[in-house]
């Protein structure tokens, strides 16, 4: 995984998945969801990735949402960060509201999060086939159907 971070291929995949409309999420570092690190990230918690933008060759930003609707990243590119310009605020849809939505640089993202979730939604033109069946498990309590 470190190699895909260092060579840029993980970032390239995130950009591609975002462009294709995949649903993206991330899991923060292990911990209890009552633990919040010094930069505002809830530990052991799932977040939604709303957007990925390469602002310049040195600035790669992710727009992330805490599904609780409050509690945000407080590091670089947070609502209070001095890195924002008027032009970037307009371009990326920035707002200074504690709504759980925040921006984070990709380098910070890979330090704060341990899991990346990718869900591809297939178009209606795809066909699905289902096969009725049952799963059974045997154990100390005998066979049970689920």
C-alpha positions as semicolon CSV with decimal commas, in nm:
position;residue;x (nm);y (nm);z (nm)
1;X;0,000;0,000;0,000
2;X;0,285;0,240;0,082
3;X;0,418;0,198;-0,273
4;X;0,082;0,296;-0,424
5;X;0,078;0,607;-0,207
6;X;0,435;0,706;-0,294
7;X;0,409;0,644;-0,668
8;X;0,079;0,832;-0,700
9;X;-0,126;0,536;-0,819
10;X;-0,362;0,540;-0,519
11;X;-0,438;0,909;-0,582
12;X;-0,492;0,835;-0,952
13;X;-0,738;0,557;-0,861
14;X;-0,927;0,788;-0,625
15;X;-0,958;1,049;-0,900
16;X;-1,080;0,785;-1,146
17;X;-1,332;0,635;-0,902
18;X;-1,463;0,982;-0,820
19;X;-1,495;1,073;-1,190
20;X;-1,684;0,747;-1,257
21;X;-1,931;0,823;-0,978
22;X;-1,833;0,539;-0,746
23;X;-1,943;0,573;-0,384
24;X;-1,632;0,625;-0,171
25;X;-1,574;0,601;0,200
26;X;-1,290;0,580;0,448
27;X;-1,237;0,425;0,790
28;X;-1,027;0,617;1,042
29;X;-0,756;0,463;1,256
30;X;-0,861;0,203;1,511
31;X;-1,023;0,320;1,831
32;X;-1,353;0,385;1,997
33;X;-1,587;0,632;1,832
34;X;-1,572;0,830;2,156
35;X;-1,200;0,896;2,086
36;X;-1,128;1,204;1,878
37;X;-0,770;1,281;1,782
38;X;-0,607;1,623;1,823
39;X;-0,707;1,723;1,467
40;X;-1,077;1,633;1,507
41;X;-1,093;1,287;1,342
42;X;-1,314;1,036;1,525
43;X;-1,125;0,709;1,572
44;X;-1,275;0,379;1,455
45;X;-1,530;0,570;1,248
46;X;-1,649;0,565;0,886
47;X;-1,651;0,880;0,673
48;X;-1,787;0,950;0,324
49;X;-1,556;1,085;0,054
50;X;-1,760;1,336;-0,146
51;X;-1,501;1,461;-0,394
52;X;-1,136;1,440;-0,498
53;X;-0,968;1,737;-0,664
54;X;-0,615;1,796;-0,785
55;X;-0,595;2,171;-0,726
56;X;-0,231;2,195;-0,840
57;X;0,065;1,961;-0,886
58;X;0,134;1,990;-0,513
59;X;-0,220;2,016;-0,369
60;X;-0,452;1,715;-0,376
61;X;-0,772;1,766;-0,177
62;X;-1,047;1,534;-0,063
63;X;-1,389;1,659;0,043
64;X;-1,494;1,437;0,332
65;X;-1,809;1,412;0,542
66;X;-1,857;1,288;0,895
67;X;-2,201;1,124;0,875
68;X;-2,280;1,249;1,225
69;X;-2,324;1,594;1,066
70;X;-2,079;1,767;1,300
71;X;-1,719;1,733;1,407
72;X;-1,459;1,822;1,147
73;X;-1,089;1,806;1,066
74;X;-0,902;2,104;1,214
75;X;-0,567;2,074;1,031
76;X;-0,455;2,223;0,699
77;X;-0,743;2,297;0,459
78;X;-0,999;2,290;0,742
79;X;-1,265;2,564;0,757
80;X;-1,029;2,788;0,959
81;X;-0,718;2,722;0,749
82;X;-0,532;3,018;0,600
83;X;-0,453;2,809;0,289
84;X;-0,789;2,893;0,131
85;X;-0,815;3,158;-0,139
86;X;-1,138;3,320;-0,249
87;X;-1,104;3,148;-0,589
88;X;-1,055;2,800;-0,437
89;X;-1,345;2,848;-0,196
90;X;-1,574;2,923;-0,491
91;X;-1,434;2,645;-0,710
92;X;-1,463;2,370;-0,447
93;X;-1,786;2,474;-0,277
94;X;-1,622;2,559;0,057
95;X;-1,838;2,681;0,345
96;X;-1,750;2,766;0,703
97;X;-2,022;2,568;0,877
98;X;-1,990;2,287;1,131
99;X;-2,189;2,047;0,912
100;X;-1,944;1,757;0,923
101;X;-1,807;1,838;0,575
102;X;-1,441;1,932;0,546
103;X;-1,145;1,929;0,311
104;X;-0,823;1,743;0,375
105;X;-0,502;1,709;0,179
106;X;-0,430;1,358;0,050
107;X;-0,106;1,333;0,253
108;X;-0,305;1,396;0,573
109;X;-0,574;1,155;0,460
110;X;-0,331;0,862;0,435
111;X;-0,207;0,935;0,789
112;X;-0,555;0,969;0,942
113;X;-0,737;0,685;0,765
114;X;-0,661;0,314;0,734
115;X;-0,938;0,183;0,508
116;X;-1,074;0,294;0,174
117;X;-1,418;0,171;0,069
118;X;-1,519;0,168;-0,297
119;X;-1,869;0,080;-0,417
120;X;-1,945;0,065;-0,787
121;X;-2,306;0,125;-0,884
122;X;-2,394;-0,056;-1,203
123;X;-2,629;0,105;-1,456
124;X;-2,983;-0,022;-1,505
125;X;-2,876;-0,166;-1,840
126;X;-2,687;-0,441;-1,654
127;X;-2,887;-0,753;-1,581
128;X;-2,884;-0,937;-1,253
129;X;-2,961;-1,301;-1,196
130;X;-3,058;-1,441;-0,858
131;X;-3,055;-1,802;-0,754
132;X;-3,275;-1,905;-0,461
133;X;-3,077;-2,099;-0,204
134;X;-3,017;-2,135;0,165
135;X;-2,705;-2,119;0,372
136;X;-2,677;-2,365;0,655
137;X;-2,427;-2,380;0,934
138;X;-2,339;-2,665;1,161
139;X;-2,195;-2,611;1,503
140;X;-2,241;-2,702;1,865
141;X;-2,612;-2,630;1,835
142;X;-2,674;-2,846;1,523
143;X;-2,769;-2,743;1,171
144;X;-2,950;-2,415;1,137
145;X;-3,076;-2,250;0,823
146;X;-3,028;-1,879;0,773
